[in-house]
Every structure is written in C-alpha cells, then in structure tokens.
Coordinates of C-alpha atoms in Angstrom, one line a residue:
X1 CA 8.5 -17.2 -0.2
X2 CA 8.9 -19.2 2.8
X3 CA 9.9 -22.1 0.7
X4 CA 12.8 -20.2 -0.8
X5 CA 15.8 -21.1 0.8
X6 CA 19.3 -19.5 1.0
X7 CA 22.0 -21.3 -1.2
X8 CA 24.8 -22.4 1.0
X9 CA 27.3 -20.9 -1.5
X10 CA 26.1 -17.6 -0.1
X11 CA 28.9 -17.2 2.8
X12 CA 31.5 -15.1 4.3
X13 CA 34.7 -16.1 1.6
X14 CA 32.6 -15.1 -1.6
X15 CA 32.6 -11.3 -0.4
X16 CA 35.9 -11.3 0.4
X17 CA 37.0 -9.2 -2.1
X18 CA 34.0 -6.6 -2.2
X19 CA 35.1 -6.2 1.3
X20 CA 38.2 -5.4 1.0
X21 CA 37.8 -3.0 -1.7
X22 CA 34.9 -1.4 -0.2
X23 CA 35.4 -1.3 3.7
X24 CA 38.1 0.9 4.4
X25 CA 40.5 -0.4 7.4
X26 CA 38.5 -3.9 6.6
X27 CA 40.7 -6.8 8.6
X28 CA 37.6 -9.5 8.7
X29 CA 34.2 -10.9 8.9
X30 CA 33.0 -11.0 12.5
X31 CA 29.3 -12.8 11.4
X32 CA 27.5 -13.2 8.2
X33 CA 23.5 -13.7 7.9
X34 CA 21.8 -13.9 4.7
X35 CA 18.2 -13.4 4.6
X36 CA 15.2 -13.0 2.3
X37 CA 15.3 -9.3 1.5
X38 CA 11.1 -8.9 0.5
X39 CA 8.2 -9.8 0.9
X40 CA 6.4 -12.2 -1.1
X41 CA 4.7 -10.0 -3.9
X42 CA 6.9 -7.0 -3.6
X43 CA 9.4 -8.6 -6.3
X44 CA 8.6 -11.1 -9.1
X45 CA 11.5 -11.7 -10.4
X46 CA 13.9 -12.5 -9.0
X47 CA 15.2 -14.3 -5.5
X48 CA 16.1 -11.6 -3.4
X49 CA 18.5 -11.7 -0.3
X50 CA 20.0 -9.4 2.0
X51 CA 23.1 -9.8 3.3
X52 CA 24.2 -8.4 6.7
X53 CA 28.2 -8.7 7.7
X54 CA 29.8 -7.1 10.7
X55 CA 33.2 -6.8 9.9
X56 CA 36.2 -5.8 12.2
X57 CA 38.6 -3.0 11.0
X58 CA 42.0 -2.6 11.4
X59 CA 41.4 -0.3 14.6
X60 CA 39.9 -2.7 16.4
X61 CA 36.0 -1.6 16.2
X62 CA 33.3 -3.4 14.5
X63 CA 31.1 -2.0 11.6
X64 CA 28.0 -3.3 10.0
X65 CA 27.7 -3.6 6.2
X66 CA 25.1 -4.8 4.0
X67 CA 23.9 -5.6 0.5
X68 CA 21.6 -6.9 -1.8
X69 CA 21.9 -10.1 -4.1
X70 CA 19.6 -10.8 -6.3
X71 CA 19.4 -15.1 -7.8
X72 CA 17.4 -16.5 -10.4
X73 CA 14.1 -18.8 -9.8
X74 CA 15.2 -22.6 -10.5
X75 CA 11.9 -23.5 -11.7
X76 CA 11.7 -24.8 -15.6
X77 CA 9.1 -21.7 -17.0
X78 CA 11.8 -19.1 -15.8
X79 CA 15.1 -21.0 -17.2
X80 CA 13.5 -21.1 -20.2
X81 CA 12.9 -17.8 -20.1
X82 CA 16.1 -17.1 -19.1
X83 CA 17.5 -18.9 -22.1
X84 CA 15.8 -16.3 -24.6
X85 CA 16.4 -13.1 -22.8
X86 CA 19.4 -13.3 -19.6
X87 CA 17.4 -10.7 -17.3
X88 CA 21.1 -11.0 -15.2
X89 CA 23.7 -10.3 -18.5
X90 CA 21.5 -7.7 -19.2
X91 CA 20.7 -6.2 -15.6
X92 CA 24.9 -6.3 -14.9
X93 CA 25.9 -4.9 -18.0
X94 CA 23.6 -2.0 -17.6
X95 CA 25.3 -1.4 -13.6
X96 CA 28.2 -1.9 -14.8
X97 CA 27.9 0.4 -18.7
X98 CA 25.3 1.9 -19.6
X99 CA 24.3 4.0 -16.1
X100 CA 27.9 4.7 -15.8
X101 CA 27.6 6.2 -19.0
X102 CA 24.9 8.4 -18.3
X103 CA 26.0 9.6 -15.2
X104 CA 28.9 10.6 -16.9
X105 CA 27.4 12.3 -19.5
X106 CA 25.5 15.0 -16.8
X107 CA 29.3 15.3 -14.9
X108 CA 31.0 16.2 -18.5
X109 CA 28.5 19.2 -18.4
X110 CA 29.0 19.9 -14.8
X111 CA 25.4 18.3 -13.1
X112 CA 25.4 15.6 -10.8
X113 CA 23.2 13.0 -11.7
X114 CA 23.2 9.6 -9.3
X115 CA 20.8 6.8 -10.8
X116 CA 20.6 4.0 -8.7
X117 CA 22.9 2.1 -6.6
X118 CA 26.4 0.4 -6.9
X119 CA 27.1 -2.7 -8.0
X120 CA 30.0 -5.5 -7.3
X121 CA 31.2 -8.7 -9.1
X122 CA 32.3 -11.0 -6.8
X123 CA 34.4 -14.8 -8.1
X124 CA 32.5 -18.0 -7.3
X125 CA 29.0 -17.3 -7.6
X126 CA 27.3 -20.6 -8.6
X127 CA 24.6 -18.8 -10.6
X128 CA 23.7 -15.6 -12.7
X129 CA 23.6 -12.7 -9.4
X130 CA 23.5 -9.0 -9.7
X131 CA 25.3 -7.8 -6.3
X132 CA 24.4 -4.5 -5.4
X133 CA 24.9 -2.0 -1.7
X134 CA 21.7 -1.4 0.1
X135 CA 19.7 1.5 -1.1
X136 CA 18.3 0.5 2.8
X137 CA 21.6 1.6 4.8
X138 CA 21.1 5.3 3.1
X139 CA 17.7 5.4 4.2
X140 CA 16.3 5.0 0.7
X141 CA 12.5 2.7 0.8
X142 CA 9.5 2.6 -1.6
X143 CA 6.8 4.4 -1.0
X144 CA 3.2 2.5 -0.4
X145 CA 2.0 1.1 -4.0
X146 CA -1.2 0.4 -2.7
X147 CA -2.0 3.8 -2.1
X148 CA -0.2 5.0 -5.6
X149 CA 2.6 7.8 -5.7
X150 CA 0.9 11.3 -4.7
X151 CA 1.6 14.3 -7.4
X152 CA 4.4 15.3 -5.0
X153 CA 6.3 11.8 -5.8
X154 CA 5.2 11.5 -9.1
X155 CA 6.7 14.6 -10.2
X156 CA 10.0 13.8 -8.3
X157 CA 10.1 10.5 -10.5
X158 CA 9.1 12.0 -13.9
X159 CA 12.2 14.3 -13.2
X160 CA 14.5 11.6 -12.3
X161 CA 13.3 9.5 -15.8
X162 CA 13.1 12.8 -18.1
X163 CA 17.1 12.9 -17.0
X164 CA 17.3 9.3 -17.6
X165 CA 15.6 9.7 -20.7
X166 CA 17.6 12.7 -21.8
X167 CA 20.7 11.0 -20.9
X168 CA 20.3 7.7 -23.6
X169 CA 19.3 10.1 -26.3
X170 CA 22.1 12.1 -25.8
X171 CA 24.2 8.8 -26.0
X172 CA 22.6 7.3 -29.0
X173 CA 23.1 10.8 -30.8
X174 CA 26.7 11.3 -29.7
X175 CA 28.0 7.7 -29.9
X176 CA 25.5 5.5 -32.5
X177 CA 22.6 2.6 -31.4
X178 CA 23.1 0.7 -28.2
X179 CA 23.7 -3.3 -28.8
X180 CA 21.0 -4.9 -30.5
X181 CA 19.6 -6.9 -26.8
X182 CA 18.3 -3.7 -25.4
X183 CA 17.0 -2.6 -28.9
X184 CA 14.7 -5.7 -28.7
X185 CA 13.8 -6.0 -25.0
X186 CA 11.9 -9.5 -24.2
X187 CA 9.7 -9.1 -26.9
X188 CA 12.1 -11.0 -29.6
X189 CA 10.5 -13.2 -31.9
X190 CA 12.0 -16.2 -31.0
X191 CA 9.7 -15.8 -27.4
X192 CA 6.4 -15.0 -29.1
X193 CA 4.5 -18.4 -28.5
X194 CA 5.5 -18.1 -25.3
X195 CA 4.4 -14.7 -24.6
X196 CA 1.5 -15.2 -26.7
X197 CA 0.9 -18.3 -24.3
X198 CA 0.7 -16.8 -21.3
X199 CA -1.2 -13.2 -21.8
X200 CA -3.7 -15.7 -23.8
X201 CA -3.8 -17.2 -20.9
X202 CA -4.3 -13.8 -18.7
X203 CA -6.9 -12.2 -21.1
X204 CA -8.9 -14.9 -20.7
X205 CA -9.0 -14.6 -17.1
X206 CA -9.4 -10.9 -17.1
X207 CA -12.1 -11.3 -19.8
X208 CA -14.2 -13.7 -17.2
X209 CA -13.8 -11.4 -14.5
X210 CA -14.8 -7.9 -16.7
X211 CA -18.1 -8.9 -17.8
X212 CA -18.4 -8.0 -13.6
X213 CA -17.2 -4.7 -13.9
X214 CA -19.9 -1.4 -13.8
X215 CA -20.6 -0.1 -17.4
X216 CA -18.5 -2.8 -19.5
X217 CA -20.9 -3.1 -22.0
X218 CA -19.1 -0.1 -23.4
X219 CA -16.3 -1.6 -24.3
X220 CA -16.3 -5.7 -23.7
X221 CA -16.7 -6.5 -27.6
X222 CA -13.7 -4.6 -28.1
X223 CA -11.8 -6.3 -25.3
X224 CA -12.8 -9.6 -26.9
X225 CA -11.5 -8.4 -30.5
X226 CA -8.1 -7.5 -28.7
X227 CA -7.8 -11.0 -27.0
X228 CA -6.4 -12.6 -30.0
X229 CA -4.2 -9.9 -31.5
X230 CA -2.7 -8.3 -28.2
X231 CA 0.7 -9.8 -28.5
X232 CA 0.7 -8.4 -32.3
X233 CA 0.0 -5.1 -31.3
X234 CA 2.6 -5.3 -28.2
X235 CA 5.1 -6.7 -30.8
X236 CA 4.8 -3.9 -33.3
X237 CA 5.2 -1.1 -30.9
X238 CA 8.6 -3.3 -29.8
X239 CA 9.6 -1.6 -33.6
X240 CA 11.6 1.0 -33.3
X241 CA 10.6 3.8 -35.5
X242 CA 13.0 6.4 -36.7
X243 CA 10.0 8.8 -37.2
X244 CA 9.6 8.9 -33.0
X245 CA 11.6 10.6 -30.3
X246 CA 13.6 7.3 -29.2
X247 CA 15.0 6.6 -25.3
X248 CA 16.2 3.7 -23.6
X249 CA 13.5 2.9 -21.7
X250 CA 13.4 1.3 -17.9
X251 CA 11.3 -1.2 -19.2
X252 CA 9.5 -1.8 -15.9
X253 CA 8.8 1.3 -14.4
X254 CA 6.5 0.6 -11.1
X255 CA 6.1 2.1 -7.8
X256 CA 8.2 -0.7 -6.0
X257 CA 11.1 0.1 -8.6
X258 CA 11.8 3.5 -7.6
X259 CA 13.3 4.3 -3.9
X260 CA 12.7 7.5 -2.3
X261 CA 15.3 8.9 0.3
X262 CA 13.6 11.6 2.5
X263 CA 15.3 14.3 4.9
X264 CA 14.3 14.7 8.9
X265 CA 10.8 16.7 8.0
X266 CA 10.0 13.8 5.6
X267 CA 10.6 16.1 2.3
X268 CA 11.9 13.7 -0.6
X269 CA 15.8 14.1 -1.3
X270 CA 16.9 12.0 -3.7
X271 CA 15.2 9.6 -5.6
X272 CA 16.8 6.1 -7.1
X273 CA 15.6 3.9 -9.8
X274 CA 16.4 0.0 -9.3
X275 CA 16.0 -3.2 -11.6
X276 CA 17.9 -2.8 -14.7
X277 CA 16.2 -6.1 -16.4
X278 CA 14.1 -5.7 -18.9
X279 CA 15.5 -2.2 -20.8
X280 CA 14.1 -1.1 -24.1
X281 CA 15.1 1.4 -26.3
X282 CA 12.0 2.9 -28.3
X283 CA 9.1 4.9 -27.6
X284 CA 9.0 7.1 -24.1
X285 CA 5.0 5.9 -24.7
X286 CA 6.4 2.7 -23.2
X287 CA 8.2 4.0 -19.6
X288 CA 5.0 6.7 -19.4
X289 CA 1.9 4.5 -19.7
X290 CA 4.0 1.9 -17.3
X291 CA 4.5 4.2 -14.6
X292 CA 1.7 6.4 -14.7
X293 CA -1.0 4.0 -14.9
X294 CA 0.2 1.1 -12.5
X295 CA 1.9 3.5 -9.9
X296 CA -0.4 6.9 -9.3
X297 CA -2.8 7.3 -7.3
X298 CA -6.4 6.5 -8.2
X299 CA -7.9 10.2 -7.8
X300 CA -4.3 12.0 -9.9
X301 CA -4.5 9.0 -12.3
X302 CA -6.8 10.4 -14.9
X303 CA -7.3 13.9 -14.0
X304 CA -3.7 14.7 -13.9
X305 CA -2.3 12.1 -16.4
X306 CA -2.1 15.5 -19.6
X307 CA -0.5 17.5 -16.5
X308 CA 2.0 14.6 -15.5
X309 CA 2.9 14.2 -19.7
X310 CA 3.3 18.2 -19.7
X311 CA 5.4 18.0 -16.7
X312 CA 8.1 15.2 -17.6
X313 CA 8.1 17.1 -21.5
X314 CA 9.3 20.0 -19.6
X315 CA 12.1 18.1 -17.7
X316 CA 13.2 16.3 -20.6
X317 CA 13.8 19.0 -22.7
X318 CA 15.5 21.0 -20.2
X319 CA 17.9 17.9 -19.6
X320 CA 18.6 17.7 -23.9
X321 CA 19.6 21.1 -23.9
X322 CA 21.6 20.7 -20.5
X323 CA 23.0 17.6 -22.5
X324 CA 23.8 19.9 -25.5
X325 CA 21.3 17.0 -27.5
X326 CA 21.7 17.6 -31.1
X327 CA 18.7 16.8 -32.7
X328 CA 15.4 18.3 -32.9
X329 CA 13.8 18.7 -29.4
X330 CA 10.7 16.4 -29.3
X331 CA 7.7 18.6 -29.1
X332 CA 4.3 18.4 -26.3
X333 CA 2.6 17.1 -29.3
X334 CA 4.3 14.6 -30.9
X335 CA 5.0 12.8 -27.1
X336 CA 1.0 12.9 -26.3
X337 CA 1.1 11.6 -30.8
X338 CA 3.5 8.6 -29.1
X339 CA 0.7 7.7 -25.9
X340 CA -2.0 7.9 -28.4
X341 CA -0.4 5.8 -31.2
X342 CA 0.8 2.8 -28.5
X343 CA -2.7 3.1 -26.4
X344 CA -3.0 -1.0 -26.7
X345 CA 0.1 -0.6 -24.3
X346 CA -1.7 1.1 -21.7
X347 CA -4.1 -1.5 -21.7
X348 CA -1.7 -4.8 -21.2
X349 CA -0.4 -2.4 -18.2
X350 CA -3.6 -2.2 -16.7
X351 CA -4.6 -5.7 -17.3
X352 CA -1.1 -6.9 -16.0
X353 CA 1.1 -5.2 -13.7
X354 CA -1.5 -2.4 -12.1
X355 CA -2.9 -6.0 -10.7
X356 CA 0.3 -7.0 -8.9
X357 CA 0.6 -3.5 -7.8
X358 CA -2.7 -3.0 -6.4
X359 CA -2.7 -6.6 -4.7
X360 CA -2.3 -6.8 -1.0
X361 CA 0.6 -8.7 0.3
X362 CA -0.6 -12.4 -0.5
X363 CA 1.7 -15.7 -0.2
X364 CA 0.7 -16.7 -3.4
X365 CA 2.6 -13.9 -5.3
X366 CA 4.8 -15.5 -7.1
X367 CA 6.5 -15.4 -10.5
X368 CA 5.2 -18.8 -11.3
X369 CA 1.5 -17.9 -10.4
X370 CA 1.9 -14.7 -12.2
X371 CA 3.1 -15.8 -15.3
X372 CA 1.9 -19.7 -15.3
X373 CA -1.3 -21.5 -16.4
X374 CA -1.2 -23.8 -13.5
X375 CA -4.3 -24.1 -11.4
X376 CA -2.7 -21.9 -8.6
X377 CA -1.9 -19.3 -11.3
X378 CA -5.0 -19.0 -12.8
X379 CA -6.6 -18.9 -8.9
X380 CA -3.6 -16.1 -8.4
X381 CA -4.7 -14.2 -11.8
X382 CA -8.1 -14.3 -10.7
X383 CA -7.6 -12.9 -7.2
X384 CA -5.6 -9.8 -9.3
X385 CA -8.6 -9.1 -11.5
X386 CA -11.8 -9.6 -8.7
X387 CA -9.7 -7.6 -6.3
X388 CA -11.6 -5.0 -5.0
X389 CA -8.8 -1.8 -4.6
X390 CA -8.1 -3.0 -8.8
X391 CA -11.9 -3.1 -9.6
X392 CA -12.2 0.7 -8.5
X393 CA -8.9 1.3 -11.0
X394 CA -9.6 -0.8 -13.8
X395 CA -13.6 0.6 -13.9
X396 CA -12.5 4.1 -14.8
X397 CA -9.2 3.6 -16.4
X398 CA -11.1 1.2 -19.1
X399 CA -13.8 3.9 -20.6
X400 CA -10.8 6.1 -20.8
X401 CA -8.7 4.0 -22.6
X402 CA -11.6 3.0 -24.7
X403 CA -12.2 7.1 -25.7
X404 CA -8.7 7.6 -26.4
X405 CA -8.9 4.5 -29.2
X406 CA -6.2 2.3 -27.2
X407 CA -8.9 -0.7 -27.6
X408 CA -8.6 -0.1 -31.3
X409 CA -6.5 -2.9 -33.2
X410 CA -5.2 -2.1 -36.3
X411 CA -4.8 -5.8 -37.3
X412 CA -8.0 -7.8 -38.7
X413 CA -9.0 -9.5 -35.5
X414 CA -9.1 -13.6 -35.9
X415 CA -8.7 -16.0 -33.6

C-alpha cells in the first residue's frame, strides 16, 4: 500500500462544488490532505483515500469535513477487468438509484430505513471514483474480522439485509426486473476464461495446502473432482431461476463491508452496509453463505448457522409484509432448499474470501496477489491457505460442507 500514491488531481478546486452544497455557511477551503484511508488487506478493490478539508464558514469559524474516495488500480489484470464488468458504473448507479429506491420504498409505508452512506459527483475527476461522506465522522467502524461477528452483530446484520432484501423484491414485484448488469453480476460469459483462470489457479493452491489439513481424507477426492468444474457450478447458480425466492443481492457481503455505529455503553445503533460493486440479483443462498461463513465467529459458525437462517427468514418476511410484497412469502424451507441446492457456493467462499478475512494484516494483500498467478500471488495464496486462524475454520467448515452434499457436482467431472 505504501507504493500507492495520491493522484495530484485530488485537490481543493475538484470539491468545490460538494462543498458548497453540502457545508452550510461554506465560504472556503482553509487546508486539504488526502490520505490512504485503509490498511493494506482491509480493501481489495479498490484505491481508497480519505480526504480531510477544514473549511471556513461565512461566520468566520473553521469546520472539519471529510470523505471517502474510492479510484481504480492502474495495473493491466484489473483494467481488464474493468472492461467486462465497470465495478464504479455499477457501484454509482446503485448510490445514486437503486438504495434511493429502497429507502423510499420503507418511507412510502412510514419506516425509516438508512442503508449506507451518501454519495457526491463531483466535475473533473480524471478516473472512474465513487465519492462518498465518511461513515468515520458518525462514529460508524467495522468490527474485528479476525475475531468474526458475535451472535449479537450477526443478528443486527441479518436484520439490516432481510430489509435490504425485502426492499429489492418488493421493487422487482411492483416495478418489473432491474437492468440486465446487476442480473448478471461478474459472472458474464464473456469473463469466464478469465475467472476460470484464476480460481484454477487458487484451487490448485488450496488443493496443495489441504492434503495438510486433519481428517481430509474424507473429502480430498471430492475436492479434486470439483477443481475442474467449479467455475461451471458458480456459473449456473449466476442463473436466475423463476422457481426461487429472488433478491438483489450485496454480492460481497463480509465483515469489513458492514459498519457498526455504537451508543456511549457500546450497544450497536445503527448498522450500514458499504461497497455497492459487485450486486447480483438471484438466490438469497448467495448473500447468506457469503456472510455467514467468511464473517462469524468460529465457535457460532456451525452451531448457530440453522438459527442465523431462521433468524434473517423471520426478518425478511416481516419486512415483505411491512412492504405490502405481493407474492407468495418465501417459506423456512424453501430458503434452507436454496443453501442446500447452491452448497458449491459455500465452498468457493471458504476457499476464497474467509482467507482474506481471517488473514492478519500483511503488506502483501493486494488485489494483484489475490487474484494473480504471479510468483508473489501464488506465495500470497499460500500464506491464506497455511494460515493457522484459517486452518482451524476451514478444518471443520469442510466435513460440514462435505455432509450437506455442497462438494457434490452435478456436472461429469473432466479436466
């Protein structure tokens, strides 16, 4: 991270505007710093800066303000990536629309319902940027993902994404699909080889490094026959099927993506979600198995996974009928019918995100050794999978997976 340095468009002129309609009694910019805003492995990706201003106002005092920018990586793997699927188009449109929306939808029936944090468009940005106020000034921060959300947070999250949830359903009911780039997510066809390029890449590591693990002669032949077909199986839950109880889903739903905001005994009050990326509407398997597996922790994980499913079923349907949703409610069973029928899902969580999650702060996370092939990402990927905090996970989260069928494939293997 120390490499990354601060574009010198980033100054006092380009925020102008967002001062001046969001300062009151705003007359001008006193200093301006922009700084790295996190820590190297907190945030993948995307360049993250804060951006403190002390402004003077019109009566003479000064006032502090802040915000958060997020820039693209310049490196080749990640443009290209940006070329299939603009993670910035589709993170401002969804700031700018579709949370709008359904925040709206809760105030039309009288509930207030805040999502996540504002966002600004500012003129003569030299790159994609998503601009946004600091969660920080409110006293919003994550909680610790090493440790993994106790069942107090984990409930106060399910709530906040069963209202989420409930909200897009309601939309697509009332007012038809949403456009066809958050139907598809990143998994479109035209980036299969090279998604199939790099989790080849990443199985094969985590293959290496699981023939370590206590007791995985139980399950390692079937984690060999799902090396060549995992992308398949990840690309046919991407379907949406009519059949299921259909949401718009976060799409990356981790500990370091939600922002607790607590009162003076330390109780939670509010809880934000942030990163709008990489939204996908489909299964609610998808947002579950994301969350619950990467971002719980260890002892709750398992034991309280049914619990946590029962839980969020119960604050989703309250949220429909709040929402006046009108279609069938989506019953206990067919939602635990959903976990069961995308398992595979679970396991390329666990085998890549939980690993970023339960890695300590390191230099070398980075979106290029996370994703790449280079030397220093497979050295990266390794020190993910021979971690010992993730060995503890991935030893008992494996047989479980494995007795629920999620290491099934329902394609012929081949290689």
């Amino acid at each position: 991270m120390a490499a990354i340095k601060v574009p010198e468009w980033i100054n006092a002129e380009l925020f102008e505007d967002v001062l001046k309609s969001t300062v009151p009694g705003y007359t001008k910019v006193k200093t301006f710093k922009a700084d790295i805003g996190s820590a190297a492995g907190e945030n993948y990706a995307t360049i993250m800066l804060r951006v403190n201003i002390e402004v003077e106002l019109e009566d003479g005092k000064s006032k502090d303000v802040s915000y958060m920018l997020k820039l693209p990586h310049q490196l080749e793997l990640y443009q290209e990536m940006m070329k299939q699927n603009n993670i910035f188009d589709i993170e401002r449109m969804m700031y700018s629309e579709v949370v709008p929306e359904m925040e709206a939808l809760y105030k039309e029936v009288g509930v207030d319902v805040i999502f996540g944090a504002r966002s600004y468009d500012f003129k003569g940005a030299k790159t994609d940027y998503v601009l946004l106020e600091d969660l920080g000034q409110k006293g919003f921060k994550n909680a610790n993902r090493l440790e993994g959300l106790d069942q107090t947070h984990t409930e106060r999250v399910l709530k906040k994404l069963s209202q989420w949830h409930a909200a897009s359903a309601v939309r697509v009911a009332t007012k038809g699909a949403y456009p066809e780039i958050l139907n598809l997510g990143f998994l479109k066809e035209e980036s299969r080889p090279m998604m199939t390029d790099m989790i080849k890449g990443m199985m094969a590591r985590f293959l290496k490094v699981c023939v370590t693990y206590e007791g995985h002669e139980e399950y390692i032949e079937q984690i060999k026959n799902l090396i060549p077909v995992t992308v398949d199986e990840m690309y046919k839950m991407a379907k949406i099927d009519a059949q299921e109880f259909n949401v718009l889903n976060h799409g990356d739903f981790w500990s370091n993506n939600v922002m607790f905001q607590y009162d003076a005994f330390g109780k939670i009050k509010e809880v934000y979600l942030v990163d709008y990326q990489i939204p996908k509407y489909g299964t609610v398997a998808q947002d579950l198995l994301y969350f619950l597996l990467s971002s719980t922790k260890l002892e709750d994980k398992l034991s309280k996974f049914d619990y946590y499913i029962k839980f969020y079923h119960d604050n989703l349907i309250e949220h429909l009928k709040i929402l006046k949703y009108t279609k069938p409610l989506p019953t206990l069973r067919s939602i635990h019918s959903s976990l069961l029928k995308h398992g595979v899902f679970g396991y390329s969580v666990v085998t890549g995100v939980m690993g970023a999650v339960l890695l300590d702060p390191s230099e070398n996370a980075s979106f290029e050794n996370f994703v790449g092939n280079s030397e220093a990402g497979e050295a990266f990927q390794m020190q993910l999978y021979t971690n010992p905090r993730y060995r503890k996970h991935i030893q008992v989260i494996l047989p479980w997976l494995l007795n629920r069928g999620a290491l099934e494939t329902s394609a012929p293997t081949s290689s």
